[in-house]
């Protein structure tokens, strides 16, 4: 399959807590990140999320720093007991984008 992504994807052990923007409730969704790029994130979740919905996210990265961002779900694939999602960052700050780029550079150097 031809790679069509614009940004390099890097595996990342991190946590991401998400909350829908279009609802008043404060329900949190925990996910497991598969890969991350400056443009978005691929992840698994045991809950069904809606494609097209924007979530308020708090991403804890490898340095234990926290990135606050918004994530729009653009892809969903149902697996056996969980869902695999793809999301794009909406309005991520330049500083937070640079944090991800630094991580990718370090990981490439280690290879």
mmCIF file of N, CA and C in Angstrom:
data_model
loop_
_atom_site.group_PDB
_atom_site.id
_atom_site.type_symbol
_atom_site.label_atom_id
_atom_site.label_comp_id
_atom_site.label_asym_id
_atom_site.label_seq_id
_atom_site.Cartn_x
_atom_site.Cartn_y
_atom_site.Cartn_z
ATOM 1 N N UNK A 1 0.842 -1.173 0.000
ATOM 2 C CA UNK A 1 0.000 0.000 0.000
ATOM 3 C C UNK A 1 0.895 1.246 0.000
ATOM 4 N N UNK A 2 0.560 2.198 -0.803
ATOM 5 C CA UNK A 2 1.341 3.434 -0.915
ATOM 6 C C UNK A 2 1.103 4.342 0.283
ATOM 7 N N UNK A 3 2.184 4.852 0.849
ATOM 8 C CA UNK A 3 2.101 5.771 1.984
ATOM 9 C C UNK A 3 1.620 7.137 1.489
ATOM 10 N N UNK A 4 0.529 7.634 2.068
ATOM 11 C CA UNK A 4 -0.028 8.911 1.626
ATOM 12 C C UNK A 4 0.015 9.968 2.717
ATOM 13 N N UNK A 5 0.579 9.642 3.850
ATOM 14 C CA UNK A 5 0.639 10.613 4.942
ATOM 15 C C UNK A 5 1.626 11.711 4.628
ATOM 16 N N UNK A 6 1.300 12.924 5.038
ATOM 17 C CA UNK A 6 2.183 14.061 4.818
ATOM 18 C C UNK A 6 3.260 14.166 5.890
ATOM 19 N N UNK A 7 3.010 13.624 7.073
ATOM 20 C CA UNK A 7 3.945 13.742 8.185
ATOM 21 C C UNK A 7 4.475 12.380 8.583
ATOM 22 N N UNK A 8 5.711 12.347 9.051
ATOM 23 C CA UNK A 8 6.323 11.121 9.534
ATOM 24 C C UNK A 8 5.604 10.677 10.796
ATOM 25 N N UNK A 9 5.333 9.370 10.911
ATOM 26 C CA UNK A 9 4.691 8.815 12.094
ATOM 27 C C UNK A 9 5.738 8.167 12.976
ATOM 28 N N UNK A 10 5.617 8.365 14.273
ATOM 29 C CA UNK A 10 6.552 7.826 15.233
ATOM 30 C C UNK A 10 5.762 7.165 16.356
ATOM 31 N N UNK A 11 6.213 5.972 16.779
ATOM 32 C CA UNK A 11 5.580 5.317 17.913
ATOM 33 C C UNK A 11 5.843 6.142 19.162
ATOM 34 N N UNK A 12 4.901 6.125 20.074
ATOM 35 C CA UNK A 12 5.034 6.924 21.285
ATOM 36 C C UNK A 12 4.273 6.250 22.404
ATOM 37 N N UNK A 13 4.941 6.012 23.508
ATOM 38 C CA UNK A 13 4.269 5.547 24.713
ATOM 39 C C UNK A 13 3.796 6.778 25.453
ATOM 40 N N UNK A 14 2.511 7.013 25.474
ATOM 41 C CA UNK A 14 1.974 8.219 26.097
ATOM 42 C C UNK A 14 0.517 7.980 26.456
ATOM 43 N N UNK A 15 -0.049 8.925 27.143
ATOM 44 C CA UNK A 15 -1.460 8.879 27.493
ATOM 45 C C UNK A 15 -2.166 10.065 26.869
ATOM 46 N N UNK A 16 -3.422 9.859 26.544
ATOM 47 C CA UNK A 16 -4.226 10.934 25.981
ATOM 48 C C UNK A 16 -5.612 10.856 26.607
ATOM 49 N N UNK A 17 -6.046 11.930 27.225
ATOM 50 C CA UNK A 17 -7.384 12.008 27.788
ATOM 51 C C UNK A 17 -8.202 12.944 26.915
ATOM 52 N N UNK A 18 -9.403 12.507 26.545
ATOM 53 C CA UNK A 18 -10.202 13.242 25.574
ATOM 54 C C UNK A 18 -11.584 13.561 26.130
ATOM 55 N N UNK A 19 -12.135 14.716 25.698
ATOM 56 C CA UNK A 19 -13.482 15.131 26.059
ATOM 57 C C UNK A 19 -14.118 15.785 24.847
ATOM 58 N N UNK A 20 -15.354 15.407 24.538
ATOM 59 C CA UNK A 20 -16.055 16.010 23.399
ATOM 60 C C UNK A 20 -16.294 17.485 23.620
ATOM 61 N N UNK A 21 -16.128 18.279 22.554
ATOM 62 C CA UNK A 21 -16.369 19.718 22.648
ATOM 63 C C UNK A 21 -17.845 20.080 22.535
ATOM 64 N N UNK A 22 -18.613 19.228 21.879
ATOM 65 C CA UNK A 22 -20.002 19.577 21.601
ATOM 66 C C UNK A 22 -20.980 19.099 22.682
ATOM 67 N N UNK A 23 -20.458 18.674 23.832
ATOM 68 C CA UNK A 23 -21.324 18.232 24.930
ATOM 69 C C UNK A 23 -20.891 18.887 26.221
ATOM 70 N N UNK A 24 -21.818 19.000 27.140
ATOM 71 C CA UNK A 24 -21.547 19.633 28.422
ATOM 72 C C UNK A 24 -20.890 18.675 29.408
ATOM 73 N N UNK A 25 -21.039 17.370 29.191
ATOM 74 C CA UNK A 25 -20.510 16.415 30.159
ATOM 75 C C UNK A 25 -18.986 16.422 30.194
ATOM 76 N N UNK A 26 -18.439 15.930 31.266
ATOM 77 C CA UNK A 26 -16.998 15.916 31.469
ATOM 78 C C UNK A 26 -16.446 14.502 31.381
ATOM 79 N N UNK A 27 -17.128 13.618 30.674
ATOM 80 C CA UNK A 27 -16.688 12.234 30.581
ATOM 81 C C UNK A 27 -15.343 12.155 29.853
ATOM 82 N N UNK A 28 -14.424 11.451 30.441
ATOM 83 C CA UNK A 28 -13.084 11.303 29.872
ATOM 84 C C UNK A 28 -12.971 9.961 29.146
ATOM 85 N N UNK A 29 -12.191 9.933 28.100
ATOM 86 C CA UNK A 29 -11.930 8.717 27.340
ATOM 87 C C UNK A 29 -10.433 8.465 27.396
ATOM 88 N N UNK A 30 -10.035 7.295 27.849
ATOM 89 C CA UNK A 30 -8.623 6.923 27.871
ATOM 90 C C UNK A 30 -8.303 6.139 26.611
ATOM 91 N N UNK A 31 -7.142 6.408 26.039
ATOM 92 C CA UNK A 31 -6.752 5.728 24.812
ATOM 93 C C UNK A 31 -5.317 5.229 24.919
ATOM 94 N N UNK A 32 -4.946 4.373 23.964
ATOM 95 C CA UNK A 32 -3.572 3.888 23.844
ATOM 96 C C UNK A 32 -3.046 4.356 22.485
ATOM 97 N N UNK A 33 -1.992 5.154 22.507
ATOM 98 C CA UNK A 33 -1.459 5.728 21.273
ATOM 99 C C UNK A 33 -0.678 4.679 20.482
ATOM 100 N N UNK A 34 -0.942 4.625 19.185
ATOM 101 C CA UNK A 34 -0.206 3.759 18.270
ATOM 102 C C UNK A 34 0.962 4.504 17.654
ATOM 103 N N UNK A 35 0.690 5.686 17.138
ATOM 104 C CA UNK A 35 1.735 6.533 16.570
ATOM 105 C C UNK A 35 1.279 7.981 16.572
ATOM 106 N N UNK A 36 2.257 8.853 16.467
ATOM 107 C CA UNK A 36 1.959 10.285 16.518
ATOM 108 C C UNK A 36 2.820 11.003 15.496
ATOM 109 N N UNK A 37 2.312 12.091 14.976
ATOM 110 C CA UNK A 37 3.063 12.955 14.067
ATOM 111 C C UNK A 37 2.705 14.388 14.407
ATOM 112 N N UNK A 38 3.334 15.312 13.726
ATOM 113 C CA UNK A 38 2.993 16.716 13.965
ATOM 114 C C UNK A 38 1.584 17.032 13.475
ATOM 115 N N UNK A 39 1.039 16.178 12.622
ATOM 116 C CA UNK A 39 -0.296 16.423 12.085
ATOM 117 C C UNK A 39 -1.416 15.724 12.811
ATOM 118 N N UNK A 40 -1.094 14.638 13.525
ATOM 119 C CA UNK A 40 -2.162 13.897 14.182
ATOM 120 C C UNK A 40 -1.668 12.695 14.941
ATOM 121 N N UNK A 41 -2.617 11.833 15.281
ATOM 122 C CA UNK A 41 -2.308 10.678 16.122
ATOM 123 C C UNK A 41 -3.182 9.494 15.717
ATOM 124 N N UNK A 42 -2.596 8.303 15.769
ATOM 125 C CA UNK A 42 -3.334 7.058 15.594
ATOM 126 C C UNK A 42 -3.424 6.398 16.957
ATOM 127 N N UNK A 43 -4.589 5.856 17.314
ATOM 128 C CA UNK A 43 -4.736 5.289 18.651
ATOM 129 C C UNK A 43 -5.841 4.245 18.706
ATOM 130 N N UNK A 44 -5.792 3.443 19.762
ATOM 131 C CA UNK A 44 -6.820 2.453 20.061
ATOM 132 C C UNK A 44 -7.634 2.935 21.248
ATOM 133 N N UNK A 45 -8.890 2.540 21.238
ATOM 134 C CA UNK A 45 -9.798 2.920 22.317
ATOM 135 C C UNK A 45 -10.847 1.826 22.447
ATOM 136 N N UNK A 46 -11.317 1.562 23.661
ATOM 137 C CA UNK A 46 -12.349 0.536 23.827
ATOM 138 C C UNK A 46 -13.760 1.107 23.722
ATOM 139 N N UNK A 47 -13.861 2.400 23.438
ATOM 140 C CA UNK A 47 -15.152 3.059 23.287
ATOM 141 C C UNK A 47 -15.338 3.552 21.859
ATOM 142 N N UNK A 48 -16.577 3.614 21.437
ATOM 143 C CA UNK A 48 -16.894 4.129 20.101
ATOM 144 C C UNK A 48 -16.859 5.658 20.135
ATOM 145 N N UNK A 49 -16.063 6.246 19.234
ATOM 146 C CA UNK A 49 -15.989 7.689 19.066
ATOM 147 C C UNK A 49 -16.547 8.025 17.689
ATOM 148 N N UNK A 50 -17.073 9.212 17.533
ATOM 149 C CA UNK A 50 -17.693 9.596 16.266
ATOM 150 C C UNK A 50 -16.700 10.279 15.343
ATOM 151 N N UNK A 51 -16.679 9.822 14.090
ATOM 152 C CA UNK A 51 -15.859 10.466 13.068
ATOM 153 C C UNK A 51 -16.433 11.849 12.794
ATOM 154 N N UNK A 52 -15.541 12.830 12.684
ATOM 155 C CA UNK A 52 -15.948 14.201 12.423
ATOM 156 C C UNK A 52 -16.086 15.053 13.673
ATOM 157 N N UNK A 53 -16.077 14.430 14.838
ATOM 158 C CA UNK A 53 -16.225 15.159 16.096
ATOM 159 C C UNK A 53 -14.851 15.631 16.567
ATOM 160 N N UNK A 54 -14.805 16.832 17.150
ATOM 161 C CA UNK A 54 -13.572 17.385 17.702
ATOM 162 C C UNK A 54 -13.576 17.158 19.209
ATOM 163 N N UNK A 55 -12.455 16.654 19.713
ATOM 164 C CA UNK A 55 -12.290 16.376 21.137
ATOM 165 C C UNK A 55 -11.235 17.297 21.730
ATOM 166 N N UNK A 56 -11.472 17.714 22.957
ATOM 167 C CA UNK A 56 -10.510 18.471 23.742
ATOM 168 C C UNK A 56 -9.566 17.431 24.349
ATOM 169 N N UNK A 57 -8.259 17.566 24.129
ATOM 170 C CA UNK A 57 -7.308 16.529 24.521
ATOM 171 C C UNK A 57 -6.191 17.068 25.397
ATOM 172 N N UNK A 58 -5.743 16.205 26.283
ATOM 173 C CA UNK A 58 -4.557 16.469 27.091
ATOM 174 C C UNK A 58 -3.620 15.301 26.826
ATOM 175 N N UNK A 59 -2.532 15.575 26.135
ATOM 176 C CA UNK A 59 -1.568 14.557 25.730
ATOM 177 C C UNK A 59 -0.335 14.666 26.622
ATOM 178 N N UNK A 60 -0.025 13.587 27.348
ATOM 179 C CA UNK A 60 1.187 13.543 28.161
ATOM 180 C C UNK A 60 2.258 12.844 27.341
ATOM 181 N N UNK A 61 3.346 13.556 27.051
ATOM 182 C CA UNK A 61 4.378 13.019 26.165
ATOM 183 C C UNK A 61 5.523 12.404 26.968
ATOM 184 N N UNK A 62 6.490 11.856 26.249
ATOM 185 C CA UNK A 62 7.609 11.095 26.821
ATOM 186 C C UNK A 62 8.381 11.848 27.893
ATOM 187 N N UNK A 63 8.416 13.163 27.829
ATOM 188 C CA UNK A 63 9.149 13.973 28.814
ATOM 189 C C UNK A 63 8.280 14.291 30.032
ATOM 190 N N UNK A 64 7.069 13.747 30.048
ATOM 191 C CA UNK A 64 6.057 14.005 31.079
ATOM 192 C C UNK A 64 5.468 15.405 30.968
ATOM 193 N N UNK A 65 5.796 16.112 29.878
ATOM 194 C CA UNK A 65 5.163 17.401 29.616
ATOM 195 C C UNK A 65 3.751 17.144 29.098
ATOM 196 N N UNK A 66 2.894 18.109 29.295
ATOM 197 C CA UNK A 66 1.503 17.990 28.873
ATOM 198 C C UNK A 66 1.247 18.946 27.719
ATOM 199 N N UNK A 67 0.644 18.419 26.666
ATOM 200 C CA UNK A 67 0.239 19.229 25.516
ATOM 201 C C UNK A 67 -1.286 19.269 25.497
ATOM 202 N N UNK A 68 -1.847 20.461 25.559
ATOM 203 C CA UNK A 68 -3.290 20.627 25.435
ATOM 204 C C UNK A 68 -3.587 20.910 23.967
ATOM 205 N N UNK A 69 -4.487 20.124 23.374
ATOM 206 C CA UNK A 69 -4.769 20.283 21.946
ATOM 207 C C UNK A 69 -6.212 19.881 21.664
ATOM 208 N N UNK A 70 -6.606 20.068 20.421
ATOM 209 C CA UNK A 70 -7.901 19.619 19.948
ATOM 210 C C UNK A 70 -7.651 18.600 18.847
ATOM 211 N N UNK A 71 -8.427 17.531 18.860
ATOM 212 C CA UNK A 71 -8.229 16.421 17.929
ATOM 213 C C UNK A 71 -9.542 16.097 17.232
ATOM 214 N N UNK A 72 -9.516 16.135 15.911
ATOM 215 C CA UNK A 72 -10.700 15.788 15.118
ATOM 216 C C UNK A 72 -10.539 14.359 14.619
ATOM 217 N N UNK A 73 -11.513 13.511 14.913
ATOM 218 C CA UNK A 73 -11.477 12.112 14.482
ATOM 219 C C UNK A 73 -11.808 12.070 12.984
ATOM 220 N N UNK A 74 -10.891 11.461 12.198
ATOM 221 C CA UNK A 74 -11.089 11.408 10.750
ATOM 222 C C UNK A 74 -11.206 9.982 10.214
ATOM 223 N N UNK A 75 -10.856 8.998 11.039
ATOM 224 C CA UNK A 75 -10.888 7.612 10.561
ATOM 225 C C UNK A 75 -11.197 6.687 11.728
ATOM 226 N N UNK A 76 -11.959 5.627 11.454
ATOM 227 C CA UNK A 76 -12.334 4.665 12.486
ATOM 228 C C UNK A 76 -12.367 3.267 11.883
ATOM 229 N N UNK A 77 -11.753 2.305 12.588
ATOM 230 C CA UNK A 77 -11.791 0.914 12.162
ATOM 231 C C UNK A 77 -12.122 0.067 13.390
ATOM 232 N N UNK A 78 -13.184 -0.731 13.296
ATOM 233 C CA UNK A 78 -13.557 -1.584 14.420
ATOM 234 C C UNK A 78 -12.751 -2.864 14.368
ATOM 235 N N UNK A 79 -12.101 -3.198 15.490
ATOM 236 C CA UNK A 79 -11.356 -4.441 15.623
ATOM 237 C C UNK A 79 -12.135 -5.346 16.571
ATOM 238 N N UNK A 80 -11.555 -6.461 16.988
ATOM 239 C CA UNK A 80 -12.276 -7.443 17.803
ATOM 240 C C UNK A 80 -12.923 -6.841 19.047
ATOM 241 N N UNK A 81 -12.136 -6.293 19.947
ATOM 242 C CA UNK A 81 -12.672 -5.784 21.198
ATOM 243 C C UNK A 81 -12.343 -4.306 21.428
ATOM 244 N N UNK A 82 -11.928 -3.633 20.363
ATOM 245 C CA UNK A 82 -11.576 -2.221 20.480
ATOM 246 C C UNK A 82 -11.691 -1.549 19.112
ATOM 247 N N UNK A 83 -11.462 -0.254 19.107
ATOM 248 C CA UNK A 83 -11.532 0.539 17.883
ATOM 249 C C UNK A 83 -10.175 1.190 17.628
ATOM 250 N N UNK A 84 -9.812 1.311 16.364
ATOM 251 C CA UNK A 84 -8.591 2.014 15.978
ATOM 252 C C UNK A 84 -9.023 3.293 15.292
ATOM 253 N N UNK A 85 -8.462 4.430 15.748
ATOM 254 C CA UNK A 85 -8.850 5.735 15.228
ATOM 255 C C UNK A 85 -7.655 6.497 14.681
ATOM 256 N N UNK A 86 -7.943 7.388 13.782
ATOM 257 C CA UNK A 86 -6.980 8.359 13.307
ATOM 258 C C UNK A 86 -7.570 9.732 13.523
ATOM 259 N N UNK A 87 -6.754 10.627 14.056
ATOM 260 C CA UNK A 87 -7.228 11.976 14.306
ATOM 261 C C UNK A 87 -6.202 13.002 13.885
ATOM 262 N N UNK A 88 -6.673 14.170 13.506
ATOM 263 C CA UNK A 88 -5.772 15.260 13.133
ATOM 264 C C UNK A 88 -5.855 16.339 14.200
ATOM 265 N N UNK A 89 -4.686 16.926 14.499
ATOM 266 C CA UNK A 89 -4.645 18.018 15.463
ATOM 267 C C UNK A 89 -5.246 19.268 14.825
ATOM 268 N N UNK A 90 -6.041 19.978 15.598
ATOM 269 C CA UNK A 90 -6.678 21.207 15.148
ATOM 270 C C UNK A 90 -6.123 22.340 16.016
ATOM 271 N N UNK A 91 -5.438 23.284 15.387
ATOM 272 C CA UNK A 91 -4.960 24.457 16.106
ATOM 273 C C UNK A 91 -3.853 24.188 17.105
ATOM 274 N N UNK A 92 -3.004 23.210 16.853
ATOM 275 C CA UNK A 92 -1.889 22.946 17.765
ATOM 276 C C UNK A 92 -0.881 24.089 17.673
ATOM 277 N N UNK A 93 -0.347 24.493 18.808
ATOM 278 C CA UNK A 93 0.614 25.588 18.818
ATOM 279 C C UNK A 93 1.921 25.165 18.158
ATOM 280 N N UNK A 94 2.656 26.143 17.677
ATOM 281 C CA UNK A 94 3.952 25.873 17.040
ATOM 282 C C UNK A 94 4.923 25.237 18.032
ATOM 283 N N UNK A 95 4.883 25.668 19.285
ATOM 284 C CA UNK A 95 5.766 25.115 20.311
ATOM 285 C C UNK A 95 5.482 23.631 20.542
ATOM 286 N N UNK A 96 4.209 23.264 20.606
ATOM 287 C CA UNK A 96 3.859 21.853 20.805
ATOM 288 C C UNK A 96 4.214 21.008 19.590
ATOM 289 N N UNK A 97 4.050 21.572 18.399
ATOM 290 C CA UNK A 97 4.466 20.878 17.181
ATOM 291 C C UNK A 97 5.967 20.615 17.218
ATOM 292 N N UNK A 98 6.725 21.582 17.682
ATOM 293 C CA UNK A 98 8.184 21.427 17.788
ATOM 294 C C UNK A 98 8.555 20.331 18.787
ATOM 295 N N UNK A 99 7.804 20.176 19.859
ATOM 296 C CA UNK A 99 8.073 19.108 20.832
ATOM 297 C C UNK A 99 7.977 17.743 20.168
ATOM 298 N N UNK A 100 6.977 17.568 19.330
ATOM 299 C CA UNK A 100 6.822 16.299 18.617
ATOM 300 C C UNK A 100 7.954 16.111 17.613
ATOM 301 N N UNK A 101 8.333 17.161 16.911
ATOM 302 C CA UNK A 101 9.434 17.072 15.947
ATOM 303 C C UNK A 101 10.749 16.719 16.636
ATOM 304 N N UNK A 102 11.001 17.267 17.805
ATOM 305 C CA UNK A 102 12.221 16.951 18.553
ATOM 306 C C UNK A 102 12.221 15.469 18.922
ATOM 307 N N UNK A 103 11.101 14.971 19.385
ATOM 308 C CA UNK A 103 11.001 13.555 19.729
ATOM 309 C C UNK A 103 11.294 12.687 18.508
ATOM 310 N N UNK A 104 10.732 13.027 17.361
ATOM 311 C CA UNK A 104 10.964 12.249 16.148
ATOM 312 C C UNK A 104 12.429 12.278 15.742
ATOM 313 N N UNK A 105 13.063 13.411 15.882
ATOM 314 C CA UNK A 105 14.490 13.532 15.548
ATOM 315 C C UNK A 105 15.330 12.647 16.462
ATOM 316 N N UNK A 106 15.056 12.664 17.739
ATOM 317 C CA UNK A 106 15.782 11.822 18.693
ATOM 318 C C UNK A 106 15.574 10.351 18.381
ATOM 319 N N UNK A 107 14.339 9.952 18.086
ATOM 320 C CA UNK A 107 14.062 8.558 17.769
ATOM 321 C C UNK A 107 14.756 8.112 16.487
ATOM 322 N N UNK A 108 14.814 8.975 15.487
ATOM 323 C CA UNK A 108 15.507 8.639 14.240
ATOM 324 C C UNK A 108 17.008 8.474 14.488
ATOM 325 N N UNK A 109 17.571 9.293 15.348
ATOM 326 C CA UNK A 109 18.991 9.235 15.679
ATOM 327 C C UNK A 109 19.321 7.917 16.369
ATOM 328 N N UNK A 110 18.393 7.411 17.201
ATOM 329 C CA UNK A 110 18.606 6.161 17.935
ATOM 330 C C UNK A 110 18.625 4.941 17.020
ATOM 331 N N UNK A 111 18.014 5.026 15.868
ATOM 332 C CA UNK A 111 17.905 3.868 14.962
ATOM 333 C C UNK A 111 19.194 3.558 14.272
#
